[in-house]
mmCIF file as gemmi writes it, N, C-alpha and C atoms, coordinates in Angstrom:
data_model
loop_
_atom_site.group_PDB
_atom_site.id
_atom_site.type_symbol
_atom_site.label_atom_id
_atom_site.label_alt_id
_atom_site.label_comp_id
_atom_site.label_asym_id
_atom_site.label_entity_id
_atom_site.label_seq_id
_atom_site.pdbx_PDB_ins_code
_atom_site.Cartn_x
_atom_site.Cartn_y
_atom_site.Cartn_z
_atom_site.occupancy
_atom_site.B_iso_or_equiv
_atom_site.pdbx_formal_charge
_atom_site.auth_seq_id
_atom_site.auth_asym_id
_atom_site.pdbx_PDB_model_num
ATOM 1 N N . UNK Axp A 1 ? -12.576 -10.836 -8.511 1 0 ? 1 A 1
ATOM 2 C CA . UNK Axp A 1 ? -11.665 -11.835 -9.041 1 0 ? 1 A 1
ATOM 3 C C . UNK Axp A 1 ? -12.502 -12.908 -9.741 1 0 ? 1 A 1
ATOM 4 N N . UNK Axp A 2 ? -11.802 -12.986 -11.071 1 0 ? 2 A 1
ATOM 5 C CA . UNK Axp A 2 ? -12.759 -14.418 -11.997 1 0 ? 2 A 1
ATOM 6 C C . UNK Axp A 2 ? -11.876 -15.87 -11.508 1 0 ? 2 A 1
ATOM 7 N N . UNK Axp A 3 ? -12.409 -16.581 -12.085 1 0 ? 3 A 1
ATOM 8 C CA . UNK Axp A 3 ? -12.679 -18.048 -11.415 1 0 ? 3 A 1
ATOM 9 C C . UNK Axp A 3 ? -10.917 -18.771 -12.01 1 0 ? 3 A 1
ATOM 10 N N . UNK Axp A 4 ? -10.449 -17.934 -13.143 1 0 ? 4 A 1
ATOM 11 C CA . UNK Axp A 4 ? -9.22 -18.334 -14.263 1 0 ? 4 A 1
ATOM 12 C C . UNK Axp A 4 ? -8.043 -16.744 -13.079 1 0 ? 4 A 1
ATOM 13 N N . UNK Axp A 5 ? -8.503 -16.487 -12.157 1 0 ? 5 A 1
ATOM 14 C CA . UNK Axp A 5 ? -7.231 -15.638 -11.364 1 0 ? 5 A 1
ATOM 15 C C . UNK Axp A 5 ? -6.867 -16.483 -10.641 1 0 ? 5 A 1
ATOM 16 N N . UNK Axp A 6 ? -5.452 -16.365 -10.347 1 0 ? 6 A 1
ATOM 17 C CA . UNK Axp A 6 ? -4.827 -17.408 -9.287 1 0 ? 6 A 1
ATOM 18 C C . UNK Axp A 6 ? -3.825 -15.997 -8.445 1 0 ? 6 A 1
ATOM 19 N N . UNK Axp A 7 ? -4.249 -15.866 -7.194 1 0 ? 7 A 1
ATOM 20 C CA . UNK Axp A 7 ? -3.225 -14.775 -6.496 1 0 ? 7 A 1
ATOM 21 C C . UNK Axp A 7 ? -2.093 -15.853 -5.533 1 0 ? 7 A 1
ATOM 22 N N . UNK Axp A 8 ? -1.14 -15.517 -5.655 1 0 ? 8 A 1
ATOM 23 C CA . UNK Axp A 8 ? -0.166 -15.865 -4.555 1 0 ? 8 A 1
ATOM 24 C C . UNK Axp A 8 ? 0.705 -14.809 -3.337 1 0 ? 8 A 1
ATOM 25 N N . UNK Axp A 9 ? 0.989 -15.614 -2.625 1 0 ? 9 A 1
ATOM 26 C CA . UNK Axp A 9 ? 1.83 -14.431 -1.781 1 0 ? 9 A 1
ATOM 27 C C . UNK Axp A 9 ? 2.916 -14.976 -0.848 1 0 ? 9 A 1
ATOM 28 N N . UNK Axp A 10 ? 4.087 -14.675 -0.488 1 0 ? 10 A 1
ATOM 29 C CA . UNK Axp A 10 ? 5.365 -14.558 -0.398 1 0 ? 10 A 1
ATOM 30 C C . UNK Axp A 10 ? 5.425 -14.183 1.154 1 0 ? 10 A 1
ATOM 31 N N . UNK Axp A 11 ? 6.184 -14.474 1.967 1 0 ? 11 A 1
ATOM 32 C CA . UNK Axp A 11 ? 6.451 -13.607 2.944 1 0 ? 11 A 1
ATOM 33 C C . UNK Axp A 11 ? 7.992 -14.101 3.098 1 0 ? 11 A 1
ATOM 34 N N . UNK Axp A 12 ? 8.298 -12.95 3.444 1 0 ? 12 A 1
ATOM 35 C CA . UNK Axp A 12 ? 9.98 -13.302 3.199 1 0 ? 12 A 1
ATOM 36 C C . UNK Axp A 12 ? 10.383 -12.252 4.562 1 0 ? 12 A 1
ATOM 37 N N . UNK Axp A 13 ? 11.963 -12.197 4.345 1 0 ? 13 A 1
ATOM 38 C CA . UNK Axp A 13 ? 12.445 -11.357 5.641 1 0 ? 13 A 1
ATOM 39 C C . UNK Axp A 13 ? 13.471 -10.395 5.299 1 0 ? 13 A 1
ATOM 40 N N . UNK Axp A 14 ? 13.716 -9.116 5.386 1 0 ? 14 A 1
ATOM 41 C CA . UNK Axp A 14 ? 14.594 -8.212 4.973 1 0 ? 14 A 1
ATOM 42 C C . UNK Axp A 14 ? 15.487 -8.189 6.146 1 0 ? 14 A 1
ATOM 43 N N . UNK Axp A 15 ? 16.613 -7.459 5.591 1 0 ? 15 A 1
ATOM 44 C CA . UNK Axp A 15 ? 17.533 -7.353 6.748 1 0 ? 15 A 1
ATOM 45 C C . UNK Axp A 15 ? 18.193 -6.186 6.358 1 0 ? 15 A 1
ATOM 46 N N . UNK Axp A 16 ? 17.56 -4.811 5.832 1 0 ? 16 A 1
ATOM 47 C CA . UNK Axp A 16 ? 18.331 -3.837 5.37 1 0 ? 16 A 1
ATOM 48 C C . UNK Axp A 16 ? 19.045 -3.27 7.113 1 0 ? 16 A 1
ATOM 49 N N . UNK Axp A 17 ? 19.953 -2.265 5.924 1 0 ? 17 A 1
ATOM 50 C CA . UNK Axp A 17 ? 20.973 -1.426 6.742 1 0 ? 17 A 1
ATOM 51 C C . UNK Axp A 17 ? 20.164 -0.671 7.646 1 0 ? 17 A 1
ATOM 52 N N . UNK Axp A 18 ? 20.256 0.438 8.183 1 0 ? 18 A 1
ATOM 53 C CA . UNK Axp A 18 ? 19.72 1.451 8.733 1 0 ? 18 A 1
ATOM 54 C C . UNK Axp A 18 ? 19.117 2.256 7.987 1 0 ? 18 A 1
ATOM 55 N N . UNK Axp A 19 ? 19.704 3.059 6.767 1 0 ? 19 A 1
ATOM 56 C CA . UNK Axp A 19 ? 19.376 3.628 5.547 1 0 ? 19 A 1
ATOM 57 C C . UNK Axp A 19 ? 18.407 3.259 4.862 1 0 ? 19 A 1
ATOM 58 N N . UNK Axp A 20 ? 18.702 2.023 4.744 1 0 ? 20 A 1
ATOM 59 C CA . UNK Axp A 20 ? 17.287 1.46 3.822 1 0 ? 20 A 1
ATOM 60 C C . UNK Axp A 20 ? 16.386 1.244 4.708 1 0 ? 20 A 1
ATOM 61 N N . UNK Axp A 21 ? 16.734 0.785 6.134 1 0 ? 21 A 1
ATOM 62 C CA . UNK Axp A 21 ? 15.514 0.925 7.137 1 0 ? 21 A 1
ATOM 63 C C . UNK Axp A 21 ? 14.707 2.384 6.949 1 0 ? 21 A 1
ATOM 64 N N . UNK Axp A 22 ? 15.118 3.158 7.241 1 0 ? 22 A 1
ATOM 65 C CA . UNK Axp A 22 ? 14.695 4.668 6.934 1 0 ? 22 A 1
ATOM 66 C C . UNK Axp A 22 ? 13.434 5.125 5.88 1 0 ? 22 A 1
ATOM 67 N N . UNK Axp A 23 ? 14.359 4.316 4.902 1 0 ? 23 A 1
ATOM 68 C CA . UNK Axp A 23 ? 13.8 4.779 3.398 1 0 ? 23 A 1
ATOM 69 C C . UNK Axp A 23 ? 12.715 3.408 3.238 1 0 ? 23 A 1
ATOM 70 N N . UNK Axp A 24 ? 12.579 2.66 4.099 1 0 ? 24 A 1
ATOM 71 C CA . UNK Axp A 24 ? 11.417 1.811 3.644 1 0 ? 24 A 1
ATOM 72 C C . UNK Axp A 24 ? 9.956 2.484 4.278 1 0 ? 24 A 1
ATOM 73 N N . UNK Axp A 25 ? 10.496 2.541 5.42 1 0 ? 25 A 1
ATOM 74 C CA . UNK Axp A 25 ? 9.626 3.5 6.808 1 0 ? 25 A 1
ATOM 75 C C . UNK Axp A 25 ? 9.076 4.483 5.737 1 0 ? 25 A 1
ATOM 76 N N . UNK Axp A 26 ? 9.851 5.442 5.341 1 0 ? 26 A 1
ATOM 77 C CA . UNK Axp A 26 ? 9.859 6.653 4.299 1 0 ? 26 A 1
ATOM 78 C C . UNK Axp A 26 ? 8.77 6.288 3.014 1 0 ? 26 A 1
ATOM 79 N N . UNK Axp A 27 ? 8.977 4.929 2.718 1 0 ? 27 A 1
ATOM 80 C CA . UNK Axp A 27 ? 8.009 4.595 1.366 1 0 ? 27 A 1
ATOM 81 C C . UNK Axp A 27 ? 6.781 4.488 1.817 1 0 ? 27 A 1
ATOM 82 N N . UNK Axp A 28 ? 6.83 3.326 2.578 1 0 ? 28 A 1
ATOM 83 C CA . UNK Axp A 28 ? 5.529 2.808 3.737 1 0 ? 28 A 1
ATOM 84 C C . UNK Axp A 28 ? 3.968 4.253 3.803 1 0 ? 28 A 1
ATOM 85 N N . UNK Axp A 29 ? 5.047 5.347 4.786 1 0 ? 29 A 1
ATOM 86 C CA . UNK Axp A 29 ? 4.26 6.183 5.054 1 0 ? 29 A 1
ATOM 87 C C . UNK Axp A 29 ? 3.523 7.189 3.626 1 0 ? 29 A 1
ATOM 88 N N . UNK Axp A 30 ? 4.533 6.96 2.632 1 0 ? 30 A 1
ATOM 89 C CA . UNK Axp A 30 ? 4.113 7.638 1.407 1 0 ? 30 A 1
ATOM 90 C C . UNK Axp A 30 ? 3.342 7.089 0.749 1 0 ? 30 A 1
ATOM 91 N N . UNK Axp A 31 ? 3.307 5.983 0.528 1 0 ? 31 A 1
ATOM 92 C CA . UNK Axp A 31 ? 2.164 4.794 0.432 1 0 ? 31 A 1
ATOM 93 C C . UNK Axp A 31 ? 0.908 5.015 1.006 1 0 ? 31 A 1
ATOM 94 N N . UNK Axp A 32 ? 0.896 5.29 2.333 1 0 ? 32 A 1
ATOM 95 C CA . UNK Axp A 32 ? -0.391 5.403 3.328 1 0 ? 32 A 1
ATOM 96 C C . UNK Axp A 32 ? -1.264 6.342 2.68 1 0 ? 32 A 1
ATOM 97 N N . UNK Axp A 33 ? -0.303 7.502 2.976 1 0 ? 33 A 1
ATOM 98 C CA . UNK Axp A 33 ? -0.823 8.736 2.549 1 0 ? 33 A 1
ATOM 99 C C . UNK Axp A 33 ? -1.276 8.758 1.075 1 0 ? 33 A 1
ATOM 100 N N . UNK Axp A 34 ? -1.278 8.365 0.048 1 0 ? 34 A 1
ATOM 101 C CA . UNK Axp A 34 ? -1.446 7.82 -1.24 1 0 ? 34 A 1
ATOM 102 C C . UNK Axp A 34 ? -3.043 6.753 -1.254 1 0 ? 34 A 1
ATOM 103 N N . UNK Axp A 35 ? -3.127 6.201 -0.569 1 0 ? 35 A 1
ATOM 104 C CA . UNK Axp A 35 ? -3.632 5.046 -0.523 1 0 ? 35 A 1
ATOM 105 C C . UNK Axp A 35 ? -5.459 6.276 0.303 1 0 ? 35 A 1
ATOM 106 N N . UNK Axp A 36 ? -4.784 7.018 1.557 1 0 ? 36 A 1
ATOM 107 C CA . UNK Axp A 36 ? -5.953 7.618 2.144 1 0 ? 36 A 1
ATOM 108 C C . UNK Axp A 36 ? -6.376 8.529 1.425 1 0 ? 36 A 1
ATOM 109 N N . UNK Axp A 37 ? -5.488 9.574 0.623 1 0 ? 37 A 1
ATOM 110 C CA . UNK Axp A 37 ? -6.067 10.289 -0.334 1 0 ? 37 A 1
ATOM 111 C C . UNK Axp A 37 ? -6.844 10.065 -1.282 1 0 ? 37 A 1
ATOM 112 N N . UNK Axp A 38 ? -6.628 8.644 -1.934 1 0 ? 38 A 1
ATOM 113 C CA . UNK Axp A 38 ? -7.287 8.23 -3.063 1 0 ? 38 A 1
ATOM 114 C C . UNK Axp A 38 ? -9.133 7.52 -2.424 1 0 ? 38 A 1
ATOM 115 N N . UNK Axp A 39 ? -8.403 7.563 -0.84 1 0 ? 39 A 1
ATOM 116 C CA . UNK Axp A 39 ? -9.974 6.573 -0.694 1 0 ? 39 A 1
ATOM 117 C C . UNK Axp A 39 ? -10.739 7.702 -0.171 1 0 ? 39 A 1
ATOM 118 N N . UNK Axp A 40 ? -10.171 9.122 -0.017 1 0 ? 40 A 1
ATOM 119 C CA . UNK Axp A 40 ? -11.252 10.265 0.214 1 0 ? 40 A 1
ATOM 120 C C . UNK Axp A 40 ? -11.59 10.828 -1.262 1 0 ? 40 A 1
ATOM 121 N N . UNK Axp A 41 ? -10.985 10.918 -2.495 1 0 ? 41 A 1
ATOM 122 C CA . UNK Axp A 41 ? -11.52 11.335 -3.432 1 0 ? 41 A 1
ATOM 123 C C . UNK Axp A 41 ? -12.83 10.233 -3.977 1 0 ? 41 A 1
ATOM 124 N N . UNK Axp A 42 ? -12.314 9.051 -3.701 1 0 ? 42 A 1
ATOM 125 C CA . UNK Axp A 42 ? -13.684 7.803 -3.87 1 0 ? 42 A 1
ATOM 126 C C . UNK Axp A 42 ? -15.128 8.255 -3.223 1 0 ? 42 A 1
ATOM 127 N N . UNK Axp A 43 ? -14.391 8.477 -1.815 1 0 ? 43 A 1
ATOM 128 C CA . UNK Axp A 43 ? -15.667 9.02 -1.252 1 0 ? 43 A 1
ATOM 129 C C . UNK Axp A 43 ? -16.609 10.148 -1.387 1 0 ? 43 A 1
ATOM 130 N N . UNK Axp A 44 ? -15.502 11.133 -1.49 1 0 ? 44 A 1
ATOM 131 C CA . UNK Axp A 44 ? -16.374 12.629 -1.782 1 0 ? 44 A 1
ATOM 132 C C . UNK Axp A 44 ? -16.836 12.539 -3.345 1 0 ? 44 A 1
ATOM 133 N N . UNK Axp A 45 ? -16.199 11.666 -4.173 1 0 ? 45 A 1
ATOM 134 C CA . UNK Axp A 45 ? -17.094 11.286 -5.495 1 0 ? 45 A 1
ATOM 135 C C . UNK Axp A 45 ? -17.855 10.427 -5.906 1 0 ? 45 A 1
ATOM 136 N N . UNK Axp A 46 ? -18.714 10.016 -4.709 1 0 ? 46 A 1
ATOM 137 C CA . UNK Axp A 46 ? -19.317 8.369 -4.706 1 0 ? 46 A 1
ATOM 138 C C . UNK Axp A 46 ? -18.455 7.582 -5.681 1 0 ? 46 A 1
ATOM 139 N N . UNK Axp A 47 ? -17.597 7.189 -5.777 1 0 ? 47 A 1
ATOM 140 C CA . UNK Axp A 47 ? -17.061 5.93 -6.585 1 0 ? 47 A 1
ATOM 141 C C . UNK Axp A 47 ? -16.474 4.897 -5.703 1 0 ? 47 A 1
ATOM 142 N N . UNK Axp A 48 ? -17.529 5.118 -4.621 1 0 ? 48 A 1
ATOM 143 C CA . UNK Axp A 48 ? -17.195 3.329 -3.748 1 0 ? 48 A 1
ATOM 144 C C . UNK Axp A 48 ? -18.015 2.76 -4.388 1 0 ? 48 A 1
ATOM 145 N N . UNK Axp A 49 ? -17.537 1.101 -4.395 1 0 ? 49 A 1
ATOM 146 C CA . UNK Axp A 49 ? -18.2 0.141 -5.139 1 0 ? 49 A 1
ATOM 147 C C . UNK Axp A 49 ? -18.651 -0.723 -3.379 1 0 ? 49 A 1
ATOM 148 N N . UNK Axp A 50 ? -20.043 -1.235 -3.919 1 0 ? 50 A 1
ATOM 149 C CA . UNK Axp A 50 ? -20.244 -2.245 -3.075 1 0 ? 50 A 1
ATOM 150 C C . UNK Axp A 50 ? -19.45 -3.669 -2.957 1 0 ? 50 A 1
């Protein structure tokens, strides 16, 4: 991050149905899995950064 980035962040509160409870759970985990795949192709291709 350069010195001219400004990050913010939010925390707020949901109150979905059951359904959308489901389907957030449902994103969440698809996310994970997304997120671990990409950090084993980093690895098995050295493209971790220090």
């Amino acid at each position: 991050m350069n010195d001219t980035e400004l990050v913010k962040a939010a925390k707020i509160r949901l109150s979905p149905t059951e359904e959308q409870h489901q389907q957030l759970v449902e994103t969440m985990q698809a996310m994970k899995q997304a997120l671990n795949f990409a950090s084993k192709v980093d690895y098995e291709h050295n493209l971790l950064s220090s």
